[in-house]
PDB file of C-alpha atoms in Angstrom:
ATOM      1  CA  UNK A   1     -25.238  32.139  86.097  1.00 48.00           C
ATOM      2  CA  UNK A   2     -28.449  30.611  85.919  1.00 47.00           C
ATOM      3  CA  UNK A   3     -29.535  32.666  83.030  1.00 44.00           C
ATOM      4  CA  UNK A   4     -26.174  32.185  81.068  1.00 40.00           C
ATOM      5  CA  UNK A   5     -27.253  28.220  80.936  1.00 39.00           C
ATOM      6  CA  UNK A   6     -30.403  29.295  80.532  1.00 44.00           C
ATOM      7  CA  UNK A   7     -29.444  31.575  77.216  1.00 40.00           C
ATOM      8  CA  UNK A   8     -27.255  29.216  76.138  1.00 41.00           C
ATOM      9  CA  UNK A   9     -29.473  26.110  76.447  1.00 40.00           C
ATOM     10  CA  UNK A  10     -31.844  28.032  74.372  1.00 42.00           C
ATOM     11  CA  UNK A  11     -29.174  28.971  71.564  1.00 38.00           C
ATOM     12  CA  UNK A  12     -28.162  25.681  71.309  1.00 39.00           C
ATOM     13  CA  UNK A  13     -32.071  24.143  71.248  1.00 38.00           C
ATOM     14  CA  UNK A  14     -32.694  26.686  68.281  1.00 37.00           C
ATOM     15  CA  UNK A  15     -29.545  25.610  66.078  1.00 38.00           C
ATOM     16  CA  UNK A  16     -30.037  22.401  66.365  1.00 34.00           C
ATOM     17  CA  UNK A  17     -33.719  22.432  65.696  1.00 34.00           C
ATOM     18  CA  UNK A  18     -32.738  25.259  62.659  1.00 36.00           C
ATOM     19  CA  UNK A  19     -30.167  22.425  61.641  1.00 33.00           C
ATOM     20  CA  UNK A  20     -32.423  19.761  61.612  1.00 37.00           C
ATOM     21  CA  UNK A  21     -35.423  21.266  59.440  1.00 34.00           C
ATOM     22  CA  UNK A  22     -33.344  22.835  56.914  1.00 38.00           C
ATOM     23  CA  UNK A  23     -33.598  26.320  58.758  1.00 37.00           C
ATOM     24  CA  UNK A  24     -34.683  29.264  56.794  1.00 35.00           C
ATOM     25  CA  UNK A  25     -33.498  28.302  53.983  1.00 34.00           C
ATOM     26  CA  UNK A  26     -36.314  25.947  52.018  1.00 35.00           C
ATOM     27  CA  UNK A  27     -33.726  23.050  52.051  1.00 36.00           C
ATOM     28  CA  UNK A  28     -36.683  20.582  52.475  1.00 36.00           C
ATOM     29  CA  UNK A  29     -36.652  19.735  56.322  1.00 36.00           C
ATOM     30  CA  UNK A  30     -39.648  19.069  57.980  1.00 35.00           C
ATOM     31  CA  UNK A  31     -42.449  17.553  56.223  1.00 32.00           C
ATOM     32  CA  UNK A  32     -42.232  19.236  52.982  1.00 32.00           C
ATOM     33  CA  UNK A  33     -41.003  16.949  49.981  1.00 31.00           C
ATOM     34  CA  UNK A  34     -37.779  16.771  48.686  1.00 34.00           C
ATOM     35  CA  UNK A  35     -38.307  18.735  45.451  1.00 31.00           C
ATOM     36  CA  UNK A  36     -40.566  21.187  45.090  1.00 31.00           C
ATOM     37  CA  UNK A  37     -39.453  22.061  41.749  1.00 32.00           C
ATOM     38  CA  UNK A  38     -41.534  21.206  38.733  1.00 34.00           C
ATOM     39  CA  UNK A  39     -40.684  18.273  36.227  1.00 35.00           C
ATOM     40  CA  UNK A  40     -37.830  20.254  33.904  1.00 36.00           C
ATOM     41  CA  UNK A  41     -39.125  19.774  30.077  1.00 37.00           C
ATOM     42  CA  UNK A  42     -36.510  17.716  29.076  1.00 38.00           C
ATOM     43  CA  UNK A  43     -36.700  14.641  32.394  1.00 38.00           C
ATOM     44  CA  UNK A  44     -32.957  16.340  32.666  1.00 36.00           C
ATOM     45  CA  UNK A  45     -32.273  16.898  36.300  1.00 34.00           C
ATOM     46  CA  UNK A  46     -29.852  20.003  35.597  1.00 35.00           C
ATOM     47  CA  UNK A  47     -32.226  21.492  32.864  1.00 38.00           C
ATOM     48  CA  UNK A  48     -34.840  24.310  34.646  1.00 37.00           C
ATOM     49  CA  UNK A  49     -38.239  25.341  33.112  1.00 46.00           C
ATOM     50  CA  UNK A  50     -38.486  26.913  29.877  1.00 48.00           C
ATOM     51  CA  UNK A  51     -35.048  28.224  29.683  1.00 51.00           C
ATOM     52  CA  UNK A  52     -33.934  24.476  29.216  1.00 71.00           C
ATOM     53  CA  UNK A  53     -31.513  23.840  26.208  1.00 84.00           C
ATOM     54  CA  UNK A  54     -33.707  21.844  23.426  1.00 90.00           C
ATOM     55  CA  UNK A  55     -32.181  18.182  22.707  1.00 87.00           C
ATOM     56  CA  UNK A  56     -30.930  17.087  19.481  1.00 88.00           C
ATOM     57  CA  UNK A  57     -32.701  13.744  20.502  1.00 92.00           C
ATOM     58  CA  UNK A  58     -35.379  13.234  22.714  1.00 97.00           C
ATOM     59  CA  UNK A  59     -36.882   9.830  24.832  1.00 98.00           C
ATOM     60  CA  UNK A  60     -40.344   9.151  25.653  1.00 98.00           C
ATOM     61  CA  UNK A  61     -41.287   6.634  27.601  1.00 98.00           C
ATOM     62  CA  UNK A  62     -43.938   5.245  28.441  1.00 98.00           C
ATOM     63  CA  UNK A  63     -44.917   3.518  31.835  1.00 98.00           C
ATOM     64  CA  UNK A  64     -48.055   3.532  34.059  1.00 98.00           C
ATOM     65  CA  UNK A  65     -50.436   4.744  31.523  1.00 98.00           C
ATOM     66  CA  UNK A  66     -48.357   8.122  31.433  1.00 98.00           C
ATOM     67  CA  UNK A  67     -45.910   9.437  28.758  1.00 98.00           C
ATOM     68  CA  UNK A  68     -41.935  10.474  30.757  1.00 98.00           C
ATOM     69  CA  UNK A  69     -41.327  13.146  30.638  1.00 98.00           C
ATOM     70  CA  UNK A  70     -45.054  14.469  30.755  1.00 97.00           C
ATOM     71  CA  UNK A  71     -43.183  17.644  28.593  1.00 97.00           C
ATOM     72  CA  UNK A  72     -40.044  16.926  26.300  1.00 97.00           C
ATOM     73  CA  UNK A  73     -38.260  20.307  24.653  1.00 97.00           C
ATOM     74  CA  UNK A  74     -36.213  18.704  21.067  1.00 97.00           C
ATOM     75  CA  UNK A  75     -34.939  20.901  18.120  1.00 97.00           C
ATOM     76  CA  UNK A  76     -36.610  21.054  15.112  1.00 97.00           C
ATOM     77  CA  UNK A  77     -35.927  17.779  12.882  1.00 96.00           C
ATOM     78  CA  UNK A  78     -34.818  15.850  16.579  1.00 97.00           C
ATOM     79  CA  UNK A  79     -34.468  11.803  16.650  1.00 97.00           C
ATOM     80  CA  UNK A  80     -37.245  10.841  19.408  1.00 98.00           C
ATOM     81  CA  UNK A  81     -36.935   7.931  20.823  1.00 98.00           C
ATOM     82  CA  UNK A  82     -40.485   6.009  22.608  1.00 98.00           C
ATOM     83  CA  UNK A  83     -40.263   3.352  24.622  1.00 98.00           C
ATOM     84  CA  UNK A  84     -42.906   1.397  25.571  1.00 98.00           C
ATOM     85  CA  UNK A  85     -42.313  -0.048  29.362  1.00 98.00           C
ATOM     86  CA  UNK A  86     -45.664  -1.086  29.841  1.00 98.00           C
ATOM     87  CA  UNK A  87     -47.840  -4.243  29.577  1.00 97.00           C
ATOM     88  CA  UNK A  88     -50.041  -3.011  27.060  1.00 98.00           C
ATOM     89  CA  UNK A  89     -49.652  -1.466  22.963  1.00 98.00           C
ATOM     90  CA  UNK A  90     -49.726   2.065  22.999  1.00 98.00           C
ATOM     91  CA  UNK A  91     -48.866   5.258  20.481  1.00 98.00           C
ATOM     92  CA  UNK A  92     -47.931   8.297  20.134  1.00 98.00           C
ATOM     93  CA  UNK A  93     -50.093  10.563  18.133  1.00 97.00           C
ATOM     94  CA  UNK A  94     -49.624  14.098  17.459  1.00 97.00           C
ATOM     95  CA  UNK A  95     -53.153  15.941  18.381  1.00 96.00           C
ATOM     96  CA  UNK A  96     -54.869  16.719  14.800  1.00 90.00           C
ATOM     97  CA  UNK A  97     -52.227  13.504  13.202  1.00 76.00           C
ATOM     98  CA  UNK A  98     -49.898  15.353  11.336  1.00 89.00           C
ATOM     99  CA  UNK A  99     -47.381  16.330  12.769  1.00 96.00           C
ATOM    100  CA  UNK A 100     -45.878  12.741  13.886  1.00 97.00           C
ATOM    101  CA  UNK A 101     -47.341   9.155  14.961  1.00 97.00           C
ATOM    102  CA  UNK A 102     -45.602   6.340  15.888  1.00 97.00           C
ATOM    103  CA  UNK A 103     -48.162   3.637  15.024  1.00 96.00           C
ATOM    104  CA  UNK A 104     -48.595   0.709  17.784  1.00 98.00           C
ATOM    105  CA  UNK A 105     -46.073   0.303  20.168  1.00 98.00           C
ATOM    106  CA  UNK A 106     -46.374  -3.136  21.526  1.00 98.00           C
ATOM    107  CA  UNK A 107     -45.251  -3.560  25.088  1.00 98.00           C
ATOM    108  CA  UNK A 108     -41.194  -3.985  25.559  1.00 98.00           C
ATOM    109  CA  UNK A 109     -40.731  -2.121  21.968  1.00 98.00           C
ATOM    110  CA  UNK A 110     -39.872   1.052  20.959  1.00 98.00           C
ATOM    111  CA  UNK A 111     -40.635   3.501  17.732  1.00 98.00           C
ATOM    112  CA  UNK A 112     -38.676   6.632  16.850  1.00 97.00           C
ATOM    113  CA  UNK A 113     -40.233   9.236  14.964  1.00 97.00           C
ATOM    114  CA  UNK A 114     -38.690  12.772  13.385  1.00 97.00           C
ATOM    115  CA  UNK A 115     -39.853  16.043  15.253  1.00 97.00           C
ATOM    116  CA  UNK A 116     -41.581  18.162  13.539  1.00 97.00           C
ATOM    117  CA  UNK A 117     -39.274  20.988  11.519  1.00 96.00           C
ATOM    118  CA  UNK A 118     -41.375  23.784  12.629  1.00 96.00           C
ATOM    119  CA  UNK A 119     -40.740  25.366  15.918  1.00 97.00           C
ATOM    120  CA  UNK A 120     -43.686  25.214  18.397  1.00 97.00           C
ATOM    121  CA  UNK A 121     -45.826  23.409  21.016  1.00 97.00           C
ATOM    122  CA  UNK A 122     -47.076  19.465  20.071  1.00 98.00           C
ATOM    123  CA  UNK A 123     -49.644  18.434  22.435  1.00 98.00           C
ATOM    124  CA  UNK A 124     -49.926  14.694  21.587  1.00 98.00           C
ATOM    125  CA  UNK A 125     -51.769  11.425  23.222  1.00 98.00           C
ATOM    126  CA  UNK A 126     -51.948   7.804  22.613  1.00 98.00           C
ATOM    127  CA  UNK A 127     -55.461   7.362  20.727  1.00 97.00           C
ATOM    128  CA  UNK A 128     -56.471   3.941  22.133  1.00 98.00           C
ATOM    129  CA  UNK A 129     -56.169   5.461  25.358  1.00 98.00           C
ATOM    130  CA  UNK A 130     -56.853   9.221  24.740  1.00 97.00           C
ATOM    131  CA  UNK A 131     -56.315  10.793  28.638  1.00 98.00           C
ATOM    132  CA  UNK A 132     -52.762   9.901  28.299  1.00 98.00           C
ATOM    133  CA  UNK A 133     -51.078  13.320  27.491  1.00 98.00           C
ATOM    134  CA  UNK A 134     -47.996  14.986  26.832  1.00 98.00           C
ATOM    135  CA  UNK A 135     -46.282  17.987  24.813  1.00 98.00           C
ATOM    136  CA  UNK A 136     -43.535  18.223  23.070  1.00 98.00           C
ATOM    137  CA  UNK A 137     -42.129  20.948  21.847  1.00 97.00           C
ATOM    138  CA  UNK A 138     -39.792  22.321  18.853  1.00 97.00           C
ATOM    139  CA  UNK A 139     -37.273  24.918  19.990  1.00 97.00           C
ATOM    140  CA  UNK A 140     -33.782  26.024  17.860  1.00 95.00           C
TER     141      UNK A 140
END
């Protein structure tokens, strides 16, 4: 009998301890974070990686010093939308110029610019303070 309890004492320890850390499944128990996902392209929580569908319009914004989402995914000739939430004027400046540049963004305003027509990868920065980083990029 003593066993039984035993048995079942242990049973029951190991559910609820499987219960309580998210088991074997990676649900996130424990001490690992929430989401161990990366950013999707497009900020949208139900968009995954690459395969993400491109938006006909996109939004940038801007907060911290950093560009949100770090990478946006738009179709070629997308509205895109930047919004400037910090304290500071900022831009958004397509790496070699041409592709697209918003001009100064003062803080609490926005700019929209046209993506670029031609599918591909945009790396762009804001050039008064050029380790803020970002890509977007032009998919059909």
């Amino acid at each position: 009998m003593r066993n039984l309890v035993r048995t079942a004492l242990a049973v029951t320890t190991v559910a609820l301890f499987a219960t309580a850390t998210g088991g074997c499944s990676g649900g996130g128990g424990g001490t690992a974070p929430a989401t161990s996902r990366a950013p999707s392209p497009t900020g949208s929580p139900s968009a995954s990686g690459p395969s993400a569908t491109p938006a006909a319009a996109g939004r940038i914004t801007i907060k911290d010093y950093a560009f949100k989402p770090a990478a946006l995914v738009v179709r070629p000739g997308a509205s895109v939308t930047v919004v400037n939430q910090d304290s500071v004027t900022h831009n958004v400046t397509a790496t070699g110029g041409k592709a697209f540049a918003t001009g100064s963004v003062k803080p609490g305003a926005r700019a929209t610019f046209t993506a670029p027509a031609r599918p591909g990868a945009y790396p762009y920065f804001c050039s008064i303070h050029p380790y803020m980083k970002a890509l977007l990029t032009v998919r059909p």
